[in-house]
Coordinates of C-alpha atoms (C1' of nucleotides) in Angstrom, one line a residue:
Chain W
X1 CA 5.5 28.9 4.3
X2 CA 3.5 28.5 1.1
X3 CA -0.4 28.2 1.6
X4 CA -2.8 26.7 -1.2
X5 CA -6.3 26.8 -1.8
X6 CA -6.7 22.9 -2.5
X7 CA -10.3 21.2 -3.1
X8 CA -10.6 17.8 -1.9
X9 CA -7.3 17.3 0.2
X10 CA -7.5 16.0 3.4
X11 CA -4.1 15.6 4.8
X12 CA -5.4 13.7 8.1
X13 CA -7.2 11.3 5.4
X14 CA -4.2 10.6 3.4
X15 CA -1.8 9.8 6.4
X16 CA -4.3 7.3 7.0
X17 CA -5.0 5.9 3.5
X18 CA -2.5 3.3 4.3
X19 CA -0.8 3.8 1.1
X20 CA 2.1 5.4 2.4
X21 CA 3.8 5.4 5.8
X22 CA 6.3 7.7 6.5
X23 CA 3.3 10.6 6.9
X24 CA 3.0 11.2 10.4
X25 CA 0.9 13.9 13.0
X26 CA 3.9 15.2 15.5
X27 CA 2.4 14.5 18.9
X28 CA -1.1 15.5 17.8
X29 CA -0.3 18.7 17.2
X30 CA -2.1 19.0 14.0
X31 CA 1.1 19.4 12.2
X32 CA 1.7 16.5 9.8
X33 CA 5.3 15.2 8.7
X34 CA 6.1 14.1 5.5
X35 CA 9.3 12.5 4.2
X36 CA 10.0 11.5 0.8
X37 CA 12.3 11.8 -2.1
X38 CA 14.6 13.1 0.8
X39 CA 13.1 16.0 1.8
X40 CA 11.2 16.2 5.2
X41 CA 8.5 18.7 4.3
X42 CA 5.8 19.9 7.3
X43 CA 2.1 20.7 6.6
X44 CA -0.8 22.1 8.3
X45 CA -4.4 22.1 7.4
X46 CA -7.4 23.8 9.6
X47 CA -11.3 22.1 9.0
X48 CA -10.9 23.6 5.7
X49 CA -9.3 23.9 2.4
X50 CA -6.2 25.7 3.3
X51 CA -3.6 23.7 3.7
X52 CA -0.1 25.5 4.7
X53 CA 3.4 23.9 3.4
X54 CA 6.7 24.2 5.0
X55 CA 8.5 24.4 2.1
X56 CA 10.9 26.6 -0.9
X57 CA 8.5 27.9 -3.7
X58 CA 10.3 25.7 -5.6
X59 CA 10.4 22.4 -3.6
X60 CA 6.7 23.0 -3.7
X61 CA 6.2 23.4 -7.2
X62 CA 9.0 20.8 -8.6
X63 CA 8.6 18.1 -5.8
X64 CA 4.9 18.4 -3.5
X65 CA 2.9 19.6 -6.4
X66 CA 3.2 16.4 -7.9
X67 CA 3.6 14.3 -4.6
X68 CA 0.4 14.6 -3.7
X69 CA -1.1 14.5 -7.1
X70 CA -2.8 17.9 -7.3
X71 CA -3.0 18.6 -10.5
X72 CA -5.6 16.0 -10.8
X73 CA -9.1 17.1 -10.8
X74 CA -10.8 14.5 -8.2
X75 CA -14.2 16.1 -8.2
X76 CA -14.2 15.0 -12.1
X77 CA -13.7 11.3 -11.1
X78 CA -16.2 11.3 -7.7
X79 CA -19.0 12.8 -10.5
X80 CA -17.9 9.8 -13.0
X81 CA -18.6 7.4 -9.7
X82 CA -21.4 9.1 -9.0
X83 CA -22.8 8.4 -12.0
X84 CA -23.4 5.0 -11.3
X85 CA -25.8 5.9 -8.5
X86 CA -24.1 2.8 -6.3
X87 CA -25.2 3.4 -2.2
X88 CA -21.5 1.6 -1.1
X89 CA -19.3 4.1 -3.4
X90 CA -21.3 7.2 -2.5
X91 CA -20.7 6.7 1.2
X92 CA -17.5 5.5 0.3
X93 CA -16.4 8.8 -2.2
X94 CA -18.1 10.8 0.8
X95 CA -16.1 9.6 3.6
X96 CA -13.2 10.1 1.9
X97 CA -13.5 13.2 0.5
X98 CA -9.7 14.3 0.8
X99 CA -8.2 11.1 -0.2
X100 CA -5.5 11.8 -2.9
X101 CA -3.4 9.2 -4.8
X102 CA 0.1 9.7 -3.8
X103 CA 3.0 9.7 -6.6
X104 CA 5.7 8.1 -4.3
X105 CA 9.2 6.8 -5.4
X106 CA 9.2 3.5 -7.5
X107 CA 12.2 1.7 -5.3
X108 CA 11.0 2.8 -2.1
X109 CA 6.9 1.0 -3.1
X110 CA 8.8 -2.2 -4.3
X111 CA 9.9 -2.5 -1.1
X112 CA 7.5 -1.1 1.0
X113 CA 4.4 -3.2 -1.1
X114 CA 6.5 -6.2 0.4
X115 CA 6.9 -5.0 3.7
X116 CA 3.2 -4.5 3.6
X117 CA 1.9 -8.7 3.0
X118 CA 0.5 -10.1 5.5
X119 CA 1.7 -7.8 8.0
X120 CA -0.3 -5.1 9.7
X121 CA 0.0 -1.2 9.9
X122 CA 1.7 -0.3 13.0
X123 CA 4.3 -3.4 12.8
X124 CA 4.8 -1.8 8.6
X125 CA 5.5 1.9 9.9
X126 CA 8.1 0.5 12.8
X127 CA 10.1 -1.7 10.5
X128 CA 10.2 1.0 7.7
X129 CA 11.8 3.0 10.9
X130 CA 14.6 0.7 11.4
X131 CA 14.9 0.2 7.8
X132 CA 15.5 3.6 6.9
X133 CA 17.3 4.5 10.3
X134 CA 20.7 4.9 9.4
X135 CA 19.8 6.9 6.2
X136 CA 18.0 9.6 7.7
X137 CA 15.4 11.3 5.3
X138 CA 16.8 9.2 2.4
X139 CA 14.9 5.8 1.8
X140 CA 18.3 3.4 1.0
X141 CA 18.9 2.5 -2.3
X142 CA 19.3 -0.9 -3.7
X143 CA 22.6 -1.5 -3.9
X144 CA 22.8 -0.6 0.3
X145 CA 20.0 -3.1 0.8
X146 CA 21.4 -5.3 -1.4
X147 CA 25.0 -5.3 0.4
X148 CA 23.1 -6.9 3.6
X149 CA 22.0 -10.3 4.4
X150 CA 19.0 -12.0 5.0
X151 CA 19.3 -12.2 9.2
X152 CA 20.2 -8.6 9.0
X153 CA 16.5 -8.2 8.0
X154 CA 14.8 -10.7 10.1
X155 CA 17.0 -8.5 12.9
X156 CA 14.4 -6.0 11.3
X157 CA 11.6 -7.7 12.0
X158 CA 10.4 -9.0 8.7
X159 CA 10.4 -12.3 9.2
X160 CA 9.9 -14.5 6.1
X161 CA 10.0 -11.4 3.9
X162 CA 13.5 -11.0 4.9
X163 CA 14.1 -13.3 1.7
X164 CA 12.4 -11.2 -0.6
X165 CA 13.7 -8.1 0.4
X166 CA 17.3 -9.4 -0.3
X167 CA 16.2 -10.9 -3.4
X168 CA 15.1 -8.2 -5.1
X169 CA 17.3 -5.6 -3.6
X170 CA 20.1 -7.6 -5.4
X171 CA 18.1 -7.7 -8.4
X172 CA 17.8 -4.5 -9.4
X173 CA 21.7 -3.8 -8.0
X174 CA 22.7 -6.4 -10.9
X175 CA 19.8 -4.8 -13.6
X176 CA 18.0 -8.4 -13.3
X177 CA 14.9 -6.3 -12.1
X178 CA 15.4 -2.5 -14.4
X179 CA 13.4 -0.1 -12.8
X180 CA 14.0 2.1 -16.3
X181 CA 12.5 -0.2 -18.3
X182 CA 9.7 -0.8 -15.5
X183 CA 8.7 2.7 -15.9
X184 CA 8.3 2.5 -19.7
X185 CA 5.6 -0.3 -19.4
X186 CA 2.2 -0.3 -20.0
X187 CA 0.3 -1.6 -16.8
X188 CA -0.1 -5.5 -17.7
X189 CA 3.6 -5.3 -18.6
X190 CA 4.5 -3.9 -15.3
X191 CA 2.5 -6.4 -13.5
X192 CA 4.0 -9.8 -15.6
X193 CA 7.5 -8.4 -15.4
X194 CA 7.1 -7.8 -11.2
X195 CA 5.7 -11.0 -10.6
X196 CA 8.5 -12.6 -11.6
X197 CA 10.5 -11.7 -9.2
X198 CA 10.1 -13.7 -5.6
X199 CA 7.9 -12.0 -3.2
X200 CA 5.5 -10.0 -5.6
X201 CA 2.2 -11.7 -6.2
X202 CA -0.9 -9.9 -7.6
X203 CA -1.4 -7.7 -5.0
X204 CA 1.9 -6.2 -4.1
X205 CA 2.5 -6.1 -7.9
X206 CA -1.1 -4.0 -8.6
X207 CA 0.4 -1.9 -5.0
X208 CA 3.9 -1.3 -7.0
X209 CA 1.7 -0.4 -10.1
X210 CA -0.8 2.3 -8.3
X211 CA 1.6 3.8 -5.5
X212 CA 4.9 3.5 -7.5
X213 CA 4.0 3.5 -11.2
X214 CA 1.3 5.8 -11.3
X215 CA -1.0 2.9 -12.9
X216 CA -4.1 4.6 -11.7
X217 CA -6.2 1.5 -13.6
X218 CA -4.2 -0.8 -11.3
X219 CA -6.9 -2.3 -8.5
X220 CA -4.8 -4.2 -5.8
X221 CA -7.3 -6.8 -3.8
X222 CA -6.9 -6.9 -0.3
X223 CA -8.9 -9.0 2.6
X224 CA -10.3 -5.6 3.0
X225 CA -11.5 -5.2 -0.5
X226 CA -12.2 -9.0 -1.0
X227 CA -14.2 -8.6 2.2
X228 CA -16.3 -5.5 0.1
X229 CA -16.7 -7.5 -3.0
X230 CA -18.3 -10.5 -1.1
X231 CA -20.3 -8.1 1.9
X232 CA -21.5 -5.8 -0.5
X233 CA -21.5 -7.2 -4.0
X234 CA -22.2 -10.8 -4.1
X235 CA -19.0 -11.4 -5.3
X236 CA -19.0 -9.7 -8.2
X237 CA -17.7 -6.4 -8.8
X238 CA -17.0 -5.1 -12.3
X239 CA -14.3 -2.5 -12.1
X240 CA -14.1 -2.1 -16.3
X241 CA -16.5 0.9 -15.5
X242 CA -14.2 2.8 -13.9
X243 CA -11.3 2.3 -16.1
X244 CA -8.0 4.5 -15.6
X245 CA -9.9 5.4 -12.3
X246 CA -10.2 1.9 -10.9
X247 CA -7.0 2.4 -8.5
X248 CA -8.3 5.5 -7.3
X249 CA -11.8 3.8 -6.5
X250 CA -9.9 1.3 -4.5
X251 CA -8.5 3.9 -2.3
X252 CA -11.8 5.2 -1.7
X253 CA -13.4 1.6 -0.7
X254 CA -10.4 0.2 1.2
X255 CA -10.1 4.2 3.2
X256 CA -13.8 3.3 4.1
X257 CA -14.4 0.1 4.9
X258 CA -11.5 0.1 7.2
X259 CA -12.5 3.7 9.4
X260 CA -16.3 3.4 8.8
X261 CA -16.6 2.5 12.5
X262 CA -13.8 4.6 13.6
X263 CA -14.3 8.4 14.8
X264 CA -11.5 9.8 12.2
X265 CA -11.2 13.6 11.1
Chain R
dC1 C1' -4.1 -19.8 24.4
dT2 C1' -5.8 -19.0 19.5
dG3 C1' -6.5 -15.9 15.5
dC4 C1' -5.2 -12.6 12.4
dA5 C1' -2.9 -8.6 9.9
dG6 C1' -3.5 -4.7 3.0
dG7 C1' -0.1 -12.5 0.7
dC8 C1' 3.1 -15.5 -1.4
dC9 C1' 5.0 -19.9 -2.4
dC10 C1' 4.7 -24.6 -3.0
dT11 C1' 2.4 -28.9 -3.5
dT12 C1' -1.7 -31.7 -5.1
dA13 C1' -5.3 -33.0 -7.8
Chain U
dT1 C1' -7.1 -23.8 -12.4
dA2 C1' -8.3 -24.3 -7.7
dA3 C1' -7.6 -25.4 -2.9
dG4 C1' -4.9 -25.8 1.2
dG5 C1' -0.9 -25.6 4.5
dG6 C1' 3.1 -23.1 6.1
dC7 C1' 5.3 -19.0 7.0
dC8 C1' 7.8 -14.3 10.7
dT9 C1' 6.1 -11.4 14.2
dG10 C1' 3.3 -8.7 17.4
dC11 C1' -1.0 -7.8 19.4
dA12 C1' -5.9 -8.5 20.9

DNA sequence: CTGCAGGCCCTTA
DNA sequence: TAAGGGCCTGCA
């Protein structure tokens, strides 16, 4: 059991971000599980800063550490939001005080970011169950999702997506779609080269940018955000401000304006 | 019963 | 470029 000191970490928040969804609280027992990159790693976190985590010295440093993104200083960017003395963000940075952007596994977004159109939260987490049943704490890999076909998905659940998942599961089995070269790419590069493929749009390509890539400039719109720019901003909403920190300013919004009305820890 | 949920695709004009 | 209909499914 390794316990951290860790400003601005909220591990209640981030399960709730909606960025990722195999985080879960076990039977509300204030312990939170986590799988990813194949490891099932177990945290706890009082109303504080302390947050413990069941893991190796070394899984935390080589795999957690940069999971959940904490060598990034996040009171830096809340000061450069601050800064522009907006009511909405404040509340919005406030609220959200623990939110972290989470450096998840580039296949397993593609997918997910697809899972996620048009589809809601609870209906996402059970199919990404199914999906992943067979494989245990291992998200499958593209050349298993590629060996399936299309009903086999809409067995799953996804309905029309069921296309899409096949699709590009077989691209990047045949190199069509290279994830390699997908990481070497600047963000507009990224997002041109993903919305070629059938399925990705704008906003599951800025998702695969921010959640898989790392593209923290990236700025996926959502009916939630849309819904922000319209309520709040008269339909205009600059983001060039923010920059390199326009993703994480997403988070912030979207993690508010959908639990504003909600009593959430 | 409708309407909608972290959209995308296709067709028109 | 913009607008609009259809699409899987589950739940309020």
């Amino acid at each position: 059991m390794i316990s951290k000191i860790i400003p601005d970490f909220s591990i209640s928040q981030i399960a709730h971000s909606g960025q990722c969804f195999r985080i879960n609280e076990i039977n509300q027992s204030k312990v939170w599980q986590v799988i990813a990159f194949g490891k099932l790693l177990k945290i706890q976190q009082q109303e504080n800063n302390i947050v413990y985590f069941d893991c190796s010295a070394e899984d935390f440093s080589e795999i957690w550490v940069d999971y959940f993104d904490l060598k990034r200083d996040y009171n830096k960017i809340k000061n450069i939001i601050f800064k522009l003395n907006d009511p909405y963000l404040i509340e919005a940075i406030k609220y959200g005080h623990g939110l972290r952007m989470l450096r998840q596994d580039l296949w397993e977004m593609i997918i997910t970011s697809i899972i996620t159109q048009q589809n809601n939260i609870p209906r996402i987490k059970s199919i990404i169950e199914r999906l992943c049943a067979p494989y245990g704490l291992n998200f499958p890999s593209a050349d298993i999702l590629a060996s399936f076909t299309e009903e086999h998905y809409k067995q799953l659940g996804l309905g029309y997506r069921a296309k899409y998942i096949l699709d590009v599961a077989r691209a990047v089995d045949n190199n069509q779609l290279n994830l390699n070269k997908l990481e070497k790419m600047t963000y507009k590069e990224a997002i041109k080269y993903l919305k070629q493929f059938p399925g990705i749009g704008d906003k599951v390509a800025n998702c695969i940018a921010l959640f898989g890539l790392h593209k923290t400039e990236a700025f996926p719109e959502d009916v939630w955000i849309k819904r922000i720019i319209k309520e709040q901003y008269g339909s205009k909403f600059d983001i060039s401000y923010f920059q390199e920190y326009a993703g994480i300013v997403q988070q912030y919004m979207f993690f508010y304006e959908r639990n504003k009305n909600k009593r959430l820890a």
